[in-house]
Tab-separated table of C-alpha atoms and ligand atoms in Angstrom:
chain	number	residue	atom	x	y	z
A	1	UNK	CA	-11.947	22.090	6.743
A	2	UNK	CA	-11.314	18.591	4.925
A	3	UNK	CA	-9.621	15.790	6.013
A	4	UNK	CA	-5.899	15.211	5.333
A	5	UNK	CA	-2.935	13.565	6.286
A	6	UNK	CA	-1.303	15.228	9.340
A	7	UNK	CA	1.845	12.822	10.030
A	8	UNK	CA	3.243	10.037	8.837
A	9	UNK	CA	5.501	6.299	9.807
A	10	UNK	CA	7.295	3.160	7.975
A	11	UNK	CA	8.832	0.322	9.205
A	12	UNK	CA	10.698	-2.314	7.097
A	13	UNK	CA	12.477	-5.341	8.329
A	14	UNK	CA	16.360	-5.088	7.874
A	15	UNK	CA	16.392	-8.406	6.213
A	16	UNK	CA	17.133	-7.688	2.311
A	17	UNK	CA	16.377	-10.966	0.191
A	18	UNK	CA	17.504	-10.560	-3.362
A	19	UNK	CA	16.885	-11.748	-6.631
A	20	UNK	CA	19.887	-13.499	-6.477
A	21	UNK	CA	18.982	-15.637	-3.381
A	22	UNK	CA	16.020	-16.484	-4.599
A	23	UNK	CA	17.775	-17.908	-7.543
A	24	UNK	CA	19.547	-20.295	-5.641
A	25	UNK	CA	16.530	-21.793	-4.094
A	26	UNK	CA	13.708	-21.620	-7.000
A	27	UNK	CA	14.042	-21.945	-10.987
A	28	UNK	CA	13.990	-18.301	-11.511
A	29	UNK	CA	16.511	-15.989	-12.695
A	30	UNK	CA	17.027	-12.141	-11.945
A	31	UNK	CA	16.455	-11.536	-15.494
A	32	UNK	CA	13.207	-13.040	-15.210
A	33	UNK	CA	12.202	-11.286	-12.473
A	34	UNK	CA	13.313	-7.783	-12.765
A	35	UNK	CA	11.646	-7.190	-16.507
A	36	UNK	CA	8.522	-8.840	-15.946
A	37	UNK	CA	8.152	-7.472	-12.443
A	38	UNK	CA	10.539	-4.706	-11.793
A	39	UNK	CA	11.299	-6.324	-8.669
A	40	UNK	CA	15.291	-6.559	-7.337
A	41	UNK	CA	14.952	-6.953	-3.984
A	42	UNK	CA	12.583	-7.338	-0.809
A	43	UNK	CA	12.297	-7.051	2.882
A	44	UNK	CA	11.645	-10.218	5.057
A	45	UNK	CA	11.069	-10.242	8.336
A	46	UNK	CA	12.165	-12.998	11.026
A	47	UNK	CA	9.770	-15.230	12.420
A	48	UNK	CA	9.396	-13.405	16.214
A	49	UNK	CA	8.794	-10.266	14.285
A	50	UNK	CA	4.477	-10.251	13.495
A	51	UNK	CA	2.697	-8.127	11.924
A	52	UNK	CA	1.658	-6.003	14.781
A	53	UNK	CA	4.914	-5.306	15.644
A	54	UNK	CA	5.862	-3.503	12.297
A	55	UNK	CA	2.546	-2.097	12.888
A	56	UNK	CA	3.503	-0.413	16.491
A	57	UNK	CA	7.342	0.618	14.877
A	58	UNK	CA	5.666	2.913	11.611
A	59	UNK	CA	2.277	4.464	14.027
A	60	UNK	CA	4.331	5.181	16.634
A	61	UNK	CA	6.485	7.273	14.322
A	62	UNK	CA	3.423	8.749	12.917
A	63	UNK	CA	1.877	10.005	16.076
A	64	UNK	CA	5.114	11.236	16.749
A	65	UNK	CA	5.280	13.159	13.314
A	66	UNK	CA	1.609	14.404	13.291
A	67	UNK	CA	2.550	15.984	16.698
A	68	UNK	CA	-0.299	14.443	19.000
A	69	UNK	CA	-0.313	11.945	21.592
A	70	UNK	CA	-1.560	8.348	21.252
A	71	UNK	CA	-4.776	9.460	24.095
A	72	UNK	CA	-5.760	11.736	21.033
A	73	UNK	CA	-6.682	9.277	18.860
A	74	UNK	CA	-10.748	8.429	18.184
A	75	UNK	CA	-10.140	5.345	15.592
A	76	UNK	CA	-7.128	3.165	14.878
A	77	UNK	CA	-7.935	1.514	11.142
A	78	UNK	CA	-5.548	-0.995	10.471
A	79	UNK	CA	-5.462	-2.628	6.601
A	80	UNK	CA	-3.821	-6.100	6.275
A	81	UNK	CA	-4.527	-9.330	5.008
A	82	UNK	CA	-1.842	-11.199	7.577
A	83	UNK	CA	-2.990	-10.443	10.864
A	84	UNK	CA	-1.295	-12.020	13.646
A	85	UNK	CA	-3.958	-13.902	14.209
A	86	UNK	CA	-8.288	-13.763	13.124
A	87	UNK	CA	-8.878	-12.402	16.245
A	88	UNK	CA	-8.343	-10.054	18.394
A	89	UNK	CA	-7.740	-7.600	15.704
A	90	UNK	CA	-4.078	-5.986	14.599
A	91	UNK	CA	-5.738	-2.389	14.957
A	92	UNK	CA	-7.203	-3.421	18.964
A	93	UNK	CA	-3.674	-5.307	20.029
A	94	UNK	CA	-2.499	-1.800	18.491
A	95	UNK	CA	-4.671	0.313	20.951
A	96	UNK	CA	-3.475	-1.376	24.252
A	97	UNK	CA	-0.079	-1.220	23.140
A	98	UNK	CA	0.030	2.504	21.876
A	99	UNK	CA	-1.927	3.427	25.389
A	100	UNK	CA	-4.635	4.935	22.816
A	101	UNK	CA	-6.933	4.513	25.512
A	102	UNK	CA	-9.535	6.607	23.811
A	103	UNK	CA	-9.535	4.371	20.209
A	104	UNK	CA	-12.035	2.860	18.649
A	105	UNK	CA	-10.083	-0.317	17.109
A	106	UNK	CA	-11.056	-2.146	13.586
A	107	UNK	CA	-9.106	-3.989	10.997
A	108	UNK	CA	-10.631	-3.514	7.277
A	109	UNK	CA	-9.628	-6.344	4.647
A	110	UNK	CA	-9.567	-5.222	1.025
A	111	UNK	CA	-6.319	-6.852	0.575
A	112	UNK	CA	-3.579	-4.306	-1.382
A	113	UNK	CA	-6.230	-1.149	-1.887
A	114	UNK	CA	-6.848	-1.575	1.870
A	115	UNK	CA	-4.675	1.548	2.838
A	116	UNK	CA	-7.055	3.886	0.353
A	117	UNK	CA	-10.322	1.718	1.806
A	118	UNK	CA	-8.468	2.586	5.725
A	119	UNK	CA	-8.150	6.455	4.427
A	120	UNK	CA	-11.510	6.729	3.044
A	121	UNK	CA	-13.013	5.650	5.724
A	122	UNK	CA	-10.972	8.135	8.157
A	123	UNK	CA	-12.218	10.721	5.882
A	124	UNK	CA	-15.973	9.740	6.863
A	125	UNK	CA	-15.420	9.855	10.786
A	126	UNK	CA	-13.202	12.861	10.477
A	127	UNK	CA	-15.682	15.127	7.931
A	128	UNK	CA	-18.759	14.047	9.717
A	129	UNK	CA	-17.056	15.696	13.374
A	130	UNK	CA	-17.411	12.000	15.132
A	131	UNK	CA	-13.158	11.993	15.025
A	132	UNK	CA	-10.422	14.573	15.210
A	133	UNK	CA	-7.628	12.335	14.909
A	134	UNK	CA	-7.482	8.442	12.733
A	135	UNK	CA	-4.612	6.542	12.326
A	136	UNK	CA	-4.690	4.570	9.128
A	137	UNK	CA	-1.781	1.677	8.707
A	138	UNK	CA	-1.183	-0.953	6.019
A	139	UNK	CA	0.812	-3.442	7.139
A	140	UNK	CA	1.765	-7.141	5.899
A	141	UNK	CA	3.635	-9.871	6.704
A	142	UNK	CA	3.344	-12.132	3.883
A	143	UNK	CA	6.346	-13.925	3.724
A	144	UNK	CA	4.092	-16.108	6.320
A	145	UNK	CA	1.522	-16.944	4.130
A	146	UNK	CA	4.053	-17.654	0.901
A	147	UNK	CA	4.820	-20.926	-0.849
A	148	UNK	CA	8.078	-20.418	-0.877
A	149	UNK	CA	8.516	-23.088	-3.155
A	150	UNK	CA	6.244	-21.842	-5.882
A	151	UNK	CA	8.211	-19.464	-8.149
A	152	UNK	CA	5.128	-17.977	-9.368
A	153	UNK	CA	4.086	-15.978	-6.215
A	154	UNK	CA	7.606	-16.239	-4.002
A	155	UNK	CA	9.378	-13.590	-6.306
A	156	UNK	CA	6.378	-11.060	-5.850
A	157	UNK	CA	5.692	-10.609	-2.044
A	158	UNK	CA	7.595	-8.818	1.061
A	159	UNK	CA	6.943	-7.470	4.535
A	160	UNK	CA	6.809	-3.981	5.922
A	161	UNK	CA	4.112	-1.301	7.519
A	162	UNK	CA	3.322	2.041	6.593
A	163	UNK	CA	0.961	4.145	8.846
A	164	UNK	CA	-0.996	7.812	8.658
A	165	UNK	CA	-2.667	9.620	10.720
A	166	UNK	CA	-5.401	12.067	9.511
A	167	UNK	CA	-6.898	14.993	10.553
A	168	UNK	CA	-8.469	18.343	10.007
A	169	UNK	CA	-6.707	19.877	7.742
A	170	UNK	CA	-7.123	23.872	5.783
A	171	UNK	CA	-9.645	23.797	2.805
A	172	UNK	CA	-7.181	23.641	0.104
A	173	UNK	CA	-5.467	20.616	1.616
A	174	UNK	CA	-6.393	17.003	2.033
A	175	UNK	CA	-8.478	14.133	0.437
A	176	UNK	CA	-10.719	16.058	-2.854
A	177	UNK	CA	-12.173	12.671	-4.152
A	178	UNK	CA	-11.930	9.252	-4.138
A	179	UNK	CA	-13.387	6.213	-5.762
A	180	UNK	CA	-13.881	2.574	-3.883
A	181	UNK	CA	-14.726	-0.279	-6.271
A	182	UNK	CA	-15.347	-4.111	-6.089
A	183	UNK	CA	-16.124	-6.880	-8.617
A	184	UNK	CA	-16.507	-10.482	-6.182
A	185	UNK	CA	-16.459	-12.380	-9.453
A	186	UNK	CA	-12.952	-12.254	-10.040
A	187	UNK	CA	-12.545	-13.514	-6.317
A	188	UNK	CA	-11.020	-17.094	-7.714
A	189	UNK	CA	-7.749	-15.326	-8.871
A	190	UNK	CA	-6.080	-14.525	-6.208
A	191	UNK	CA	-7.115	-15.607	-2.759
A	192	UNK	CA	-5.546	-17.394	0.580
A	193	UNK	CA	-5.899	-21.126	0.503
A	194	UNK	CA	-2.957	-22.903	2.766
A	195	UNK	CA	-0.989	-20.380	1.121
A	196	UNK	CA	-1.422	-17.328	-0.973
A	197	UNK	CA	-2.591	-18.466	-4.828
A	198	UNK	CA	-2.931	-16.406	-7.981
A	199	UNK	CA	-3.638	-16.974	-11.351
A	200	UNK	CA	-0.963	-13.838	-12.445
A	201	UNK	CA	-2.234	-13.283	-16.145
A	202	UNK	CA	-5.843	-12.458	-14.893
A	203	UNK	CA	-5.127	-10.413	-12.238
A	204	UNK	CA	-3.055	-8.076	-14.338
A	205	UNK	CA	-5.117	-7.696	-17.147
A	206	UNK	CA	-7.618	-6.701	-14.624
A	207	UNK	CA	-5.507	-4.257	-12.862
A	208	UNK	CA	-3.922	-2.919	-16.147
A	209	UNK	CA	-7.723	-1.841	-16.898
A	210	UNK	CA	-8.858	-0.572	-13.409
A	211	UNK	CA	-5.468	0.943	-12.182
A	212	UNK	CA	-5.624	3.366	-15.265
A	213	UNK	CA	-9.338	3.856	-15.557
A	214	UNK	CA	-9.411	4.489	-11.644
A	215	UNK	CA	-6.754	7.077	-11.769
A	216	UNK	CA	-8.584	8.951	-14.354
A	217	UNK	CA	-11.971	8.275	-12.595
A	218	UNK	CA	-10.560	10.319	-9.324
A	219	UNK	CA	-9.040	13.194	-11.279
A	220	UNK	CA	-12.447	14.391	-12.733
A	221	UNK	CA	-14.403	13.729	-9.660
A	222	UNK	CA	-12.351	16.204	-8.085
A	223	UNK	CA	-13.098	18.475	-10.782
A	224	UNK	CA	-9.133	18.399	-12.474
A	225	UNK	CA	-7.707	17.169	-15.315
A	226	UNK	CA	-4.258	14.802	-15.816
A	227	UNK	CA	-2.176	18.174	-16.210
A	228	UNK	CA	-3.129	18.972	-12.912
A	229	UNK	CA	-1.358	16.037	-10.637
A	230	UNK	CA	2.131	16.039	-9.813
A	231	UNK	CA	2.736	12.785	-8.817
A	232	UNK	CA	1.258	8.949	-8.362
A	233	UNK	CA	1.473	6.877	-5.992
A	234	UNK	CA	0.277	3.192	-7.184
A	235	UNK	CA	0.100	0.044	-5.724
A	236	UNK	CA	3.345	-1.038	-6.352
A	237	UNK	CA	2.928	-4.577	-7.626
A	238	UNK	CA	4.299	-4.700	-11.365
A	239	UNK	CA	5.804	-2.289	-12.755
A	240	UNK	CA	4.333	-2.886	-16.013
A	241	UNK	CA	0.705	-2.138	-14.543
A	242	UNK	CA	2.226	0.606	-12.842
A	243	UNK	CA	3.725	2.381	-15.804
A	244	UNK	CA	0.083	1.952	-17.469
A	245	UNK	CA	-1.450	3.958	-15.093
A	246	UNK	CA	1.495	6.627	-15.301
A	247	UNK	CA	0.804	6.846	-19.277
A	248	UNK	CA	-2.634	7.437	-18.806
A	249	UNK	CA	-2.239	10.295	-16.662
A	250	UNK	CA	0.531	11.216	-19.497
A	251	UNK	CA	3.104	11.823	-16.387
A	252	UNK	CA	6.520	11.838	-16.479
A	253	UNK	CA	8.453	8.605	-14.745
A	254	UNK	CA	10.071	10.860	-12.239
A	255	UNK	CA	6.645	11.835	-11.195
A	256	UNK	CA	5.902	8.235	-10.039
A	257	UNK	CA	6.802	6.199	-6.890
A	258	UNK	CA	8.371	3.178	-7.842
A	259	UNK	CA	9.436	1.172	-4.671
A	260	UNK	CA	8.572	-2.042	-5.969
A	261	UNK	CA	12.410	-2.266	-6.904
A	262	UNK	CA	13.445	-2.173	-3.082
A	263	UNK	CA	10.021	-3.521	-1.099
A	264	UNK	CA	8.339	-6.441	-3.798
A	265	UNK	CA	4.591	-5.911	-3.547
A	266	UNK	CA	3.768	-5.628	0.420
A	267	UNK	CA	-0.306	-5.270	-0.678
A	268	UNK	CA	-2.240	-2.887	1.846
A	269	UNK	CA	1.650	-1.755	2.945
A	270	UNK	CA	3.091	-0.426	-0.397
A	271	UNK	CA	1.522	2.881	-1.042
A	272	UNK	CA	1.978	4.655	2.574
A	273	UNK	CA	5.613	3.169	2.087
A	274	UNK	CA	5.539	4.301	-1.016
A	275	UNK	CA	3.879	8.333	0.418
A	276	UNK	CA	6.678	7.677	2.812
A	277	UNK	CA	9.605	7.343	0.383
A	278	UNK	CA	8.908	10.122	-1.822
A	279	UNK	CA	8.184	12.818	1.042
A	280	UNK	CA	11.753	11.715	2.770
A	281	UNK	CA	13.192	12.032	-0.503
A	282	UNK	CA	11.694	15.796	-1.209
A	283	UNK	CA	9.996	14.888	-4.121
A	284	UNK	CA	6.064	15.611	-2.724
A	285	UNK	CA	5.781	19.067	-1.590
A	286	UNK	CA	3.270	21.235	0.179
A	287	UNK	CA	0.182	21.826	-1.941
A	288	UNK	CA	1.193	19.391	-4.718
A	289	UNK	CA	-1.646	17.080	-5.764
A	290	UNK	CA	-1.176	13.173	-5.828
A	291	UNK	CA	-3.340	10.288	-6.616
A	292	UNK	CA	-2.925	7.161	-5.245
A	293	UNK	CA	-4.279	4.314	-6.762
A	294	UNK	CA	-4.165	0.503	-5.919
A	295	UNK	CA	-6.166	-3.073	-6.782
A	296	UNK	CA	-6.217	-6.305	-5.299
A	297	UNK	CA	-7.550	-9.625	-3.679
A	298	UNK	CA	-11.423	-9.510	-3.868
A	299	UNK	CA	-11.494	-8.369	-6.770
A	300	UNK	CA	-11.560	-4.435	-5.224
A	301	UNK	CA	-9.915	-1.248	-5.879
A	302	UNK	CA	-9.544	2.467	-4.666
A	303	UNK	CA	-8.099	5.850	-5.327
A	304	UNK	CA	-7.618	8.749	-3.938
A	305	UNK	CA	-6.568	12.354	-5.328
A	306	UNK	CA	-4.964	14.523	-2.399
A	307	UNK	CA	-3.440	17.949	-2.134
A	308	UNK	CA	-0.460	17.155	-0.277
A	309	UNK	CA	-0.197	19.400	3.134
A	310	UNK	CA	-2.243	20.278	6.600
B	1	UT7	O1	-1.078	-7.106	-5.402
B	1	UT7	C1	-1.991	-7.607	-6.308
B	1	UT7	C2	-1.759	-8.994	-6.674
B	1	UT7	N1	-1.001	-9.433	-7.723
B	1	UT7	C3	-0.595	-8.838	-8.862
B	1	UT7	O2	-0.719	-7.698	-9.098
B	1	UT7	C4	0.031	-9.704	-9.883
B	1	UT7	C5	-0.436	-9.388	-11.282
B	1	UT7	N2	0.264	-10.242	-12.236
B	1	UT7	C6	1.562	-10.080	-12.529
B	1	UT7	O3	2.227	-9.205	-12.002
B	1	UT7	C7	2.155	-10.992	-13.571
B	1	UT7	O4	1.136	-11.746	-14.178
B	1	UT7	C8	3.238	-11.959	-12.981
B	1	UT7	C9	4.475	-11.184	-12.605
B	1	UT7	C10	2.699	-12.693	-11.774
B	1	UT7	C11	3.639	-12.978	-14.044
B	1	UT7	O5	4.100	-12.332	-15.209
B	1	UT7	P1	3.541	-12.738	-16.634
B	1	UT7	O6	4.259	-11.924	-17.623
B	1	UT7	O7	2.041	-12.612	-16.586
B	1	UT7	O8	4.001	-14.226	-16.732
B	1	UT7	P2	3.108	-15.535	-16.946
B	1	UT7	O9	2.313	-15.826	-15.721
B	1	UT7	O10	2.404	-15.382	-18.238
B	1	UT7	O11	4.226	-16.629	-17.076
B	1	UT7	C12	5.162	-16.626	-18.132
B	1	UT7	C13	6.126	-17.767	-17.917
B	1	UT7	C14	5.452	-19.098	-17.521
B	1	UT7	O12	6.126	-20.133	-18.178
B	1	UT7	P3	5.474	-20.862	-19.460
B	1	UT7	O13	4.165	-21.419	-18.940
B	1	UT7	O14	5.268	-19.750	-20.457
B	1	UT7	O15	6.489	-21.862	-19.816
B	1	UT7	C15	5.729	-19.193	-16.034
B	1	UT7	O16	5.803	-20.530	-15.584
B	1	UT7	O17	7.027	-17.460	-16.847
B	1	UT7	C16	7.078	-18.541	-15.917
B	1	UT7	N3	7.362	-18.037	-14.585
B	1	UT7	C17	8.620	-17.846	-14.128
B	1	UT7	N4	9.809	-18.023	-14.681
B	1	UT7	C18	10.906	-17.692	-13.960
B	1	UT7	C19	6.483	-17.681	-13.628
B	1	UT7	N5	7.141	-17.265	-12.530
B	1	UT7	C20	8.460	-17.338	-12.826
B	1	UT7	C21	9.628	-17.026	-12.101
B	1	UT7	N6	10.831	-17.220	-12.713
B	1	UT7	N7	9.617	-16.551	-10.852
């Protein structure tokens, strides 16, 4: 038996913001932002609405879809870089309100790969027999922590959750290999000051290199080659360095996620919404094998190659 992913939620806000009403408030254009981001529109969500409450909307719906009841749970993992607060924690606010009485509770920062740091982790607890059941969000509210009047980041970000729970799964389903990676020397380019700030340029020519290289990386560990995966799942925040990683994996663009258009980048949240999407729209099926792949804040990164199915 291997670990896997046994059910899955999302939650979104309902508030659309589009290109075009960000053009009325910033110097920025559509244009602009659509072909050097891919981005048309993203989800906001209003100011009683935290980050723990998207959390509780997409776990709930995964406990429900896994089949198990919130006492089940060993370990709620919860991935976000805009908690509701430092302290207590997203994943233990989580635990009271789910009635997960039997939870461990622990939020993991590594900003937008947090989701693959959250699964890896599950993996651990589950393979070594100290868990049968880990739910895994990534969830982000980061409209609160935008500059909403610095075109350079305000374009990029949105809000949502996306949530997993893992367990034991059959042998020829589940997490095959993964890779975790850091470099703390590129920390400067993108970090939380007042406000979220990022020098743009570096941080994609850094993810341009580890997104691909990553991808690769995961697909040989688990003893495959590129014509083996049907379909990738990356961090969705550019799709420029998104469609590098698809051409080194020499996949076809229907065999990549590419919700950036609808969600913006929502960091930790963007590839379970991502899983999400493409399993309610058929096009993951049982025993197909994904990678998922993401970068961020830190400088860290992760990926993950799956065979899709309990
Ligand atoms: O989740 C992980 C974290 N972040 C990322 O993955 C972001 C990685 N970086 C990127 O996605 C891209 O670097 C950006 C989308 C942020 C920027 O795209 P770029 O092609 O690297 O543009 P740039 O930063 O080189 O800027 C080009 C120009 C600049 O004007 P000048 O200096 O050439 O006159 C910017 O001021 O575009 C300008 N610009 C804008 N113009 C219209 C920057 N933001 C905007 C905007 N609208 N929203």
């Amino acid at each position: 038996m291997g670990a896997g992913i046994i059910g899955m939620g999302k939650y979104v806000p309902e508030n659309v913001v589009t290109n075009a009403d960000l053009e009325k408030k910033l110097d920025t254009s559509d244009e602009w932002i659509q072909t050097r981001t891919g981005i048309k529109e993203r989800r906001i969500a209003s100011d009683d609405t935290d980050t723990s409450h998207m959390s509780y909307r997409a776990a709930k719906e995964a406990i429900d879809n896994a089949g198990i009841s919130p006492e089940e749970l060993d370990l709620i993992l919860v991935a976000t870089v805009t908690p509701d607060q430092p302290f207590p924690s997203v994943s233990s606010m989580l635990q009271h309100q789910l009635g997960a009485r039997n939870a461990a509770a622990m939020d993991v920062s590594a900003a937008c790969a947090g989701f693959i740091y959250g699964l890896v982790t599950a993996k651990q607890f589950i393979e070594s027999g100290s868990c049968k059941y880990v739910l895994v969000i990534g969830t982000e509210k980061l409209s609160k922590i935008t500059d909403w009047s610095d075109r350079n980041t305000a374009v990029l970000f949105g809000d949502g959750s996306g949530a997993a729970v893992l367990g034991n799964v059959s042998d020829e389903r589940g997490i095959i290999s993964f890779e975790l990676g850091a470099d703390g020397s590129g920390g400067e380019h993108i970090k939380q000051e007042e406000f979220l700030k990022m020098n743009g340029r570096e941080v994609f020519k850094f993810a341009v290199r580890q997104m691909g290289e990553s991808s690769m990386n995961v697909v040989e560990k688990a003893g495959l080659s590129k014509e083996d995966v049907d379909f990738l799942i990356p961090h969705q925040a550019n799709i420029r360095i998104m469609e590098s990683a698809r051409q080194r994996l020499d996949l076809p663009p229907e065999r990549m996620s590419r919700t950036v258009e609808r969600y913006g980048n929502t960091s930790s949240a963007s590839i379970p919404l991502s899983l999400m999407y493409e399993l309610e729209h058929g096009r993951i099926k049982d025993g197909d094998l994904i990678v998922l792949v993401g970068f961020g804040a830190g400088l860290v990164w992760g990926s993950v190659a799956m065979r899709w199915g309990r």
